[in-house]
PDB file of C-alpha atoms in Angstrom:
ATOM      1  CA  MET A   1     -22.949 -22.842   4.491  1.00 72.00           C
ATOM      2  CA  ALA A   2     -23.187 -19.578   6.429  1.00 79.00           C
ATOM      3  CA  LYS A   3     -21.085 -16.810   4.969  1.00 88.00           C
ATOM      4  CA  ILE A   4     -19.898 -13.239   5.647  1.00 89.00           C
ATOM      5  CA  VAL A   5     -22.285 -10.592   4.236  1.00 93.00           C
ATOM      6  CA  THR A   6     -20.691  -7.710   6.018  1.00 92.00           C
ATOM      7  CA  GLU A   7     -17.352  -7.340   7.985  1.00 89.00           C
ATOM      8  CA  ARG A   8     -18.199  -4.036   9.648  1.00 88.00           C
ATOM      9  CA  ILE A   9     -21.200  -2.428  11.168  1.00 89.00           C
ATOM     10  CA  LYS A  10     -20.593   1.287  11.693  1.00 88.00           C
ATOM     11  CA  PHE A  11     -23.337   3.834  11.982  1.00 89.00           C
ATOM     12  CA  GLN A  12     -24.925   6.406  14.269  1.00 88.00           C
ATOM     13  CA  PHE A  13     -28.288   6.244  15.727  1.00 89.00           C
ATOM     14  CA  GLY A  14     -29.508   8.942  17.805  1.00 86.00           C
ATOM     15  CA  ASN A  15     -26.732   9.743  20.179  1.00 84.00           C
ATOM     16  CA  ALA A  16     -25.201   6.267  20.037  1.00 83.00           C
ATOM     17  CA  LYS A  17     -22.406   5.169  17.759  1.00 83.00           C
ATOM     18  CA  PHE A  18     -22.099   1.607  16.824  1.00 84.00           C
ATOM     19  CA  ASP A  19     -18.741   0.239  15.480  1.00 82.00           C
ATOM     20  CA  LEU A  20     -18.902  -3.609  15.342  1.00 83.00           C
ATOM     21  CA  GLN A  21     -16.275  -5.823  13.304  1.00 81.00           C
ATOM     22  CA  THR A  22     -16.433  -9.448  12.655  1.00 81.00           C
ATOM     23  CA  ASP A  23     -14.532 -11.989  10.601  1.00 81.00           C
ATOM     24  CA  THR A  24     -16.959 -14.875  10.974  1.00 81.00           C
ATOM     25  CA  PRO A  25     -20.317 -15.675   9.524  1.00 85.00           C
ATOM     26  CA  THR A  26     -21.816 -16.481  12.873  1.00 81.00           C
ATOM     27  CA  LEU A  27     -21.076 -14.240  15.695  1.00 80.00           C
ATOM     28  CA  ILE A  28     -22.293 -14.162  19.333  1.00 78.00           C
ATOM     29  CA  ILE A  29     -22.589 -10.803  20.910  1.00 79.00           C
ATOM     30  CA  TRP A  30     -23.104 -11.036  24.571  1.00 75.00           C
ATOM     31  CA  GLY A  31     -22.939  -8.675  27.483  1.00 70.00           C
ATOM     32  CA  ALA A  32     -24.534  -7.439  30.731  1.00 71.00           C
ATOM     33  CA  SER A  33     -28.264  -6.416  30.723  1.00 75.00           C
ATOM     34  CA  GLY A  34     -28.571  -2.853  29.706  1.00 77.00           C
ATOM     35  CA  ILE A  35     -25.333  -2.421  27.686  1.00 75.00           C
ATOM     36  CA  GLY A  36     -27.231  -1.992  24.320  1.00 80.00           C
ATOM     37  CA  LYS A  37     -27.702  -5.371  22.587  1.00 84.00           C
ATOM     38  CA  THR A  38     -31.535  -4.768  22.239  1.00 88.00           C
ATOM     39  CA  PHE A  39     -30.845  -1.258  21.304  1.00 89.00           C
ATOM     40  CA  LEU A  40     -28.453  -2.287  18.523  1.00 90.00           C
ATOM     41  CA  TRP A  41     -31.221  -4.718  17.377  1.00 93.00           C
ATOM     42  CA  LYS A  42     -33.787  -1.903  17.402  1.00 94.00           C
ATOM     43  CA  ALA A  43     -31.485   0.704  15.734  1.00 94.00           C
ATOM     44  CA  LEU A  44     -30.788  -1.943  12.827  1.00 95.00           C
ATOM     45  CA  LYS A  45     -34.499  -2.772  12.523  1.00 96.00           C
ATOM     46  CA  GLU A  46     -35.559   0.944  12.303  1.00 96.00           C
ATOM     47  CA  GLN A  47     -32.838   1.691   9.728  1.00 96.00           C
ATOM     48  CA  ASN A  48     -33.972  -1.222   7.795  1.00 96.00           C
ATOM     49  CA  GLU A  49     -37.627  -0.428   7.876  1.00 96.00           C
ATOM     50  CA  LYS A  50     -36.829   3.131   6.901  1.00 96.00           C
ATOM     51  CA  GLY A  51     -35.037   1.991   3.768  1.00 96.00           C
ATOM     52  CA  VAL A  52     -31.679   3.544   4.769  1.00 95.00           C
ATOM     53  CA  PRO A  53     -29.059   2.452   2.132  1.00 95.00           C
ATOM     54  CA  GLY A  54     -26.996  -0.346   3.286  1.00 93.00           C
ATOM     55  CA  PHE A  55     -29.360  -1.568   5.867  1.00 96.00           C
ATOM     56  CA  GLU A  56     -31.476  -3.647   3.476  1.00 96.00           C
ATOM     57  CA  LYS A  57     -29.451  -6.616   4.190  1.00 96.00           C
ATOM     58  CA  PHE A  58     -30.512  -6.700   7.828  1.00 97.00           C
ATOM     59  CA  ILE A  59     -33.320  -8.998   8.959  1.00 96.00           C
ATOM     60  CA  CYS A  60     -34.116  -8.397  12.700  1.00 96.00           C
ATOM     61  CA  VAL A  61     -35.787 -11.299  14.478  1.00 93.00           C
ATOM     62  CA  SER A  62     -37.131 -11.423  18.032  1.00 91.00           C
ATOM     63  CA  HIS A  63     -38.693 -14.245  20.095  1.00 84.00           C
ATOM     64  CA  LYS A  64     -41.492 -11.581  20.717  1.00 86.00           C
ATOM     65  CA  THR A  65     -42.496 -11.673  16.967  1.00 86.00           C
ATOM     66  CA  ASP A  66     -41.073 -14.959  15.714  1.00 87.00           C
ATOM     67  CA  THR A  67     -41.133 -18.560  16.622  1.00 83.00           C
ATOM     68  CA  ARG A  68     -37.969 -20.919  15.806  1.00 78.00           C
ATOM     69  CA  ASP A  69     -40.339 -22.201  12.774  1.00 82.00           C
ATOM     70  CA  THR A  70     -41.038 -18.755  11.289  1.00 87.00           C
ATOM     71  CA  LEU A  71     -37.321 -17.858  11.818  1.00 87.00           C
ATOM     72  CA  GLN A  72     -36.316 -21.156   9.936  1.00 86.00           C
ATOM     73  CA  GLU A  73     -38.791 -20.161   7.236  1.00 90.00           C
ATOM     74  CA  LYS A  74     -37.142 -16.673   6.680  1.00 92.00           C
ATOM     75  CA  ILE A  75     -33.518 -18.316   6.897  1.00 91.00           C
ATOM     76  CA  GLU A  76     -34.593 -20.657   3.998  1.00 90.00           C
ATOM     77  CA  SER A  77     -36.181 -18.110   1.994  1.00 94.00           C
ATOM     78  CA  ASN A  78     -33.358 -15.506   1.972  1.00 94.00           C
ATOM     79  CA  SER A  79     -29.739 -15.435   1.051  1.00 94.00           C
ATOM     80  CA  GLU A  80     -26.969 -12.971   1.564  1.00 95.00           C
ATOM     81  CA  LYS A  81     -28.793 -11.253   4.612  1.00 96.00           C
ATOM     82  CA  VAL A  82     -27.435 -10.585   8.041  1.00 95.00           C
ATOM     83  CA  PHE A  83     -29.995 -12.089  10.633  1.00 94.00           C
ATOM     84  CA  VAL A  84     -29.728 -10.208  13.940  1.00 93.00           C
ATOM     85  CA  ILE A  85     -31.398 -12.381  16.589  1.00 90.00           C
ATOM     86  CA  ASP A  86     -32.248 -10.730  19.803  1.00 90.00           C
ATOM     87  CA  ASP A  87     -32.482 -12.757  22.956  1.00 85.00           C
ATOM     88  CA  ALA A  88     -31.288 -15.651  20.815  1.00 77.00           C
ATOM     89  CA  TRP A  89     -31.213 -18.035  23.803  1.00 71.00           C
ATOM     90  CA  ARG A  90     -35.094 -18.090  23.895  1.00 71.00           C
ATOM     91  CA  PHE A  91     -35.036 -20.019  20.518  1.00 67.00           C
ATOM     92  CA  GLU A  92     -33.229 -22.928  22.328  1.00 61.00           C
ATOM     93  CA  ILE A  93     -34.734 -26.252  22.671  1.00 50.00           C
ATOM     94  CA  GLU A  94     -37.035 -26.531  25.578  1.00 52.00           C
ATOM     95  CA  ASP A  95     -37.949 -30.175  25.937  1.00 50.00           C
ATOM     96  CA  MET A  96     -36.880 -33.578  24.114  1.00 49.00           C
ATOM     97  CA  GLU A  97     -40.050 -33.588  22.106  1.00 56.00           C
ATOM     98  CA  GLU A  98     -38.749 -30.568  20.197  1.00 63.00           C
ATOM     99  CA  LYS A  99     -35.453 -32.430  19.369  1.00 67.00           C
ATOM    100  CA  GLU A 100     -36.374 -33.135  15.815  1.00 71.00           C
ATOM    101  CA  SER A 101     -37.579 -29.532  15.126  1.00 70.00           C
ATOM    102  CA  TRP A 102     -34.315 -28.268  16.609  1.00 68.00           C
ATOM    103  CA  GLU A 103     -32.388 -30.568  14.401  1.00 74.00           C
ATOM    104  CA  ARG A 104     -33.972 -29.269  11.168  1.00 75.00           C
ATOM    105  CA  PHE A 105     -33.451 -25.712  12.524  1.00 72.00           C
ATOM    106  CA  LYS A 106     -29.604 -26.291  13.090  1.00 73.00           C
ATOM    107  CA  GLN A 107     -29.622 -27.866   9.573  1.00 79.00           C
ATOM    108  CA  ALA A 108     -31.092 -24.747   8.005  1.00 79.00           C
ATOM    109  CA  LEU A 109     -28.560 -22.458   9.710  1.00 76.00           C
ATOM    110  CA  GLU A 110     -25.742 -24.634   8.577  1.00 79.00           C
ATOM    111  CA  GLU A 111     -26.989 -24.797   4.946  1.00 84.00           C
ATOM    112  CA  SER A 112     -27.953 -21.039   4.726  1.00 88.00           C
ATOM    113  CA  GLU A 113     -26.069 -18.488   2.814  1.00 92.00           C
ATOM    114  CA  ASN A 114     -26.689 -15.877   5.403  1.00 92.00           C
ATOM    115  CA  GLN A 115     -24.715 -14.196   8.111  1.00 91.00           C
ATOM    116  CA  PHE A 116     -25.919 -14.442  11.786  1.00 88.00           C
ATOM    117  CA  ILE A 117     -25.459 -12.221  14.694  1.00 87.00           C
ATOM    118  CA  PHE A 118     -26.860 -13.894  18.086  1.00 84.00           C
ATOM    119  CA  LEU A 119     -27.509 -11.277  20.809  1.00 85.00           C
ATOM    120  CA  GLY A 120     -28.099 -12.369  24.463  1.00 79.00           C
ATOM    121  CA  SER A 121     -26.858 -11.932  28.074  1.00 72.00           C
ATOM    122  CA  ASN A 122     -27.172 -15.793  28.690  1.00 61.00           C
ATOM    123  CA  LEU A 123     -24.952 -16.828  25.796  1.00 54.00           C
ATOM    124  CA  MET A 124     -21.426 -18.350  26.649  1.00 50.00           C
ATOM    125  CA  PRO A 125     -19.378 -17.915  23.329  1.00 46.00           C
ATOM    126  CA  GLY A 126     -16.758 -20.363  22.208  1.00 47.00           C
ATOM    127  CA  GLU A 127     -16.304 -17.529  19.450  1.00 46.00           C
ATOM    128  CA  GLY A 128     -18.103 -14.274  20.018  1.00 51.00           C
ATOM    129  CA  SER A 129     -17.810 -10.629  20.855  1.00 52.00           C
ATOM    130  CA  ARG A 130     -18.617  -8.921  24.030  1.00 53.00           C
ATOM    131  CA  LEU A 131     -20.600  -5.510  23.564  1.00 55.00           C
ATOM    132  CA  GLU A 132     -18.974  -2.632  25.707  1.00 56.00           C
ATOM    133  CA  GLN A 133     -19.609   0.885  25.937  1.00 57.00           C
ATOM    134  CA  LYS A 134     -16.594   3.266  25.582  1.00 60.00           C
ATOM    135  CA  GLY A 135     -17.472   6.866  26.059  1.00 63.00           C
ATOM    136  CA  ASP A 136     -20.527   7.480  23.662  1.00 59.00           C
ATOM    137  CA  THR A 137     -19.734   4.620  21.415  1.00 58.00           C
ATOM    138  CA  ILE A 138     -20.796   0.986  21.669  1.00 54.00           C
ATOM    139  CA  THR A 139     -17.995  -1.398  20.303  1.00 55.00           C
ATOM    140  CA  SER A 140     -17.346  -5.030  20.295  1.00 54.00           C
ATOM    141  CA  GLU A 141     -14.244  -7.105  20.470  1.00 52.00           C
ATOM    142  CA  ILE A 142     -13.866 -10.472  19.003  1.00 48.00           C
ATOM    143  CA  TYR A 143     -13.142 -13.396  21.583  1.00 45.00           C
ATOM    144  CA  ARG A 144     -12.254 -16.849  20.650  1.00 42.00           C
ATOM    145  CA  ASN A 145     -11.926 -19.783  22.891  1.00 38.00           C
ATOM    146  CA  GLU A 146      -8.734 -21.346  21.353  1.00 39.00           C
ATOM    147  CA  ASN A 147      -9.072 -24.790  23.238  1.00 33.00           C
ATOM    148  CA  ASN A 148     -12.861 -25.421  23.591  1.00 31.00           C
ATOM    149  CA  GLY A 149     -13.302 -24.871  27.366  1.00 30.00           C
ATOM    150  CA  GLY A 150     -10.262 -22.806  28.179  1.00 27.00           C
ATOM    151  CA  GLU A 151      -9.857 -19.189  28.861  1.00 27.00           C
ATOM    152  CA  LEU A 152     -11.290 -16.641  26.465  1.00 24.00           C
ATOM    153  CA  THR A 153      -8.667 -14.435  24.792  1.00 24.00           C
ATOM    154  CA  ILE A 154      -9.026 -11.222  22.896  1.00 26.00           C
ATOM    155  CA  CYS A 155      -7.910 -11.353  19.222  1.00 25.00           C
TER     156      CYS A 155
END
């Protein structure tokens, strides 16, 4: 079952400051185009690739470099990592012939001992976080849909 690997991601990258908090092992971060979702992904990926202490736990995935099958392989071969998936909606099922593959993928997510952060502007959260810029800091606030289809409230 997915689990929390980190509750807070706080760092500076160039002139941008990130301060993101979560209390859930699967988090959706959404927001308008240009707000910084892909920039966050690139910053985490670069910190990981440079070997910056504390960033070794991040695995940054994109539809540009991974398919749903390669993502599934990475999920199944890692544990206690934070998968940050940019443009996550692009990994969705595209036709009914892929339904069996999609079911295996969902099962891999459920059985994984990793944490997941899904980034995208086309994601509508039942539970998620909206990325917002406040001054020179990009922050997120946790939102929860308390009644499955009702109004989103800030916790």
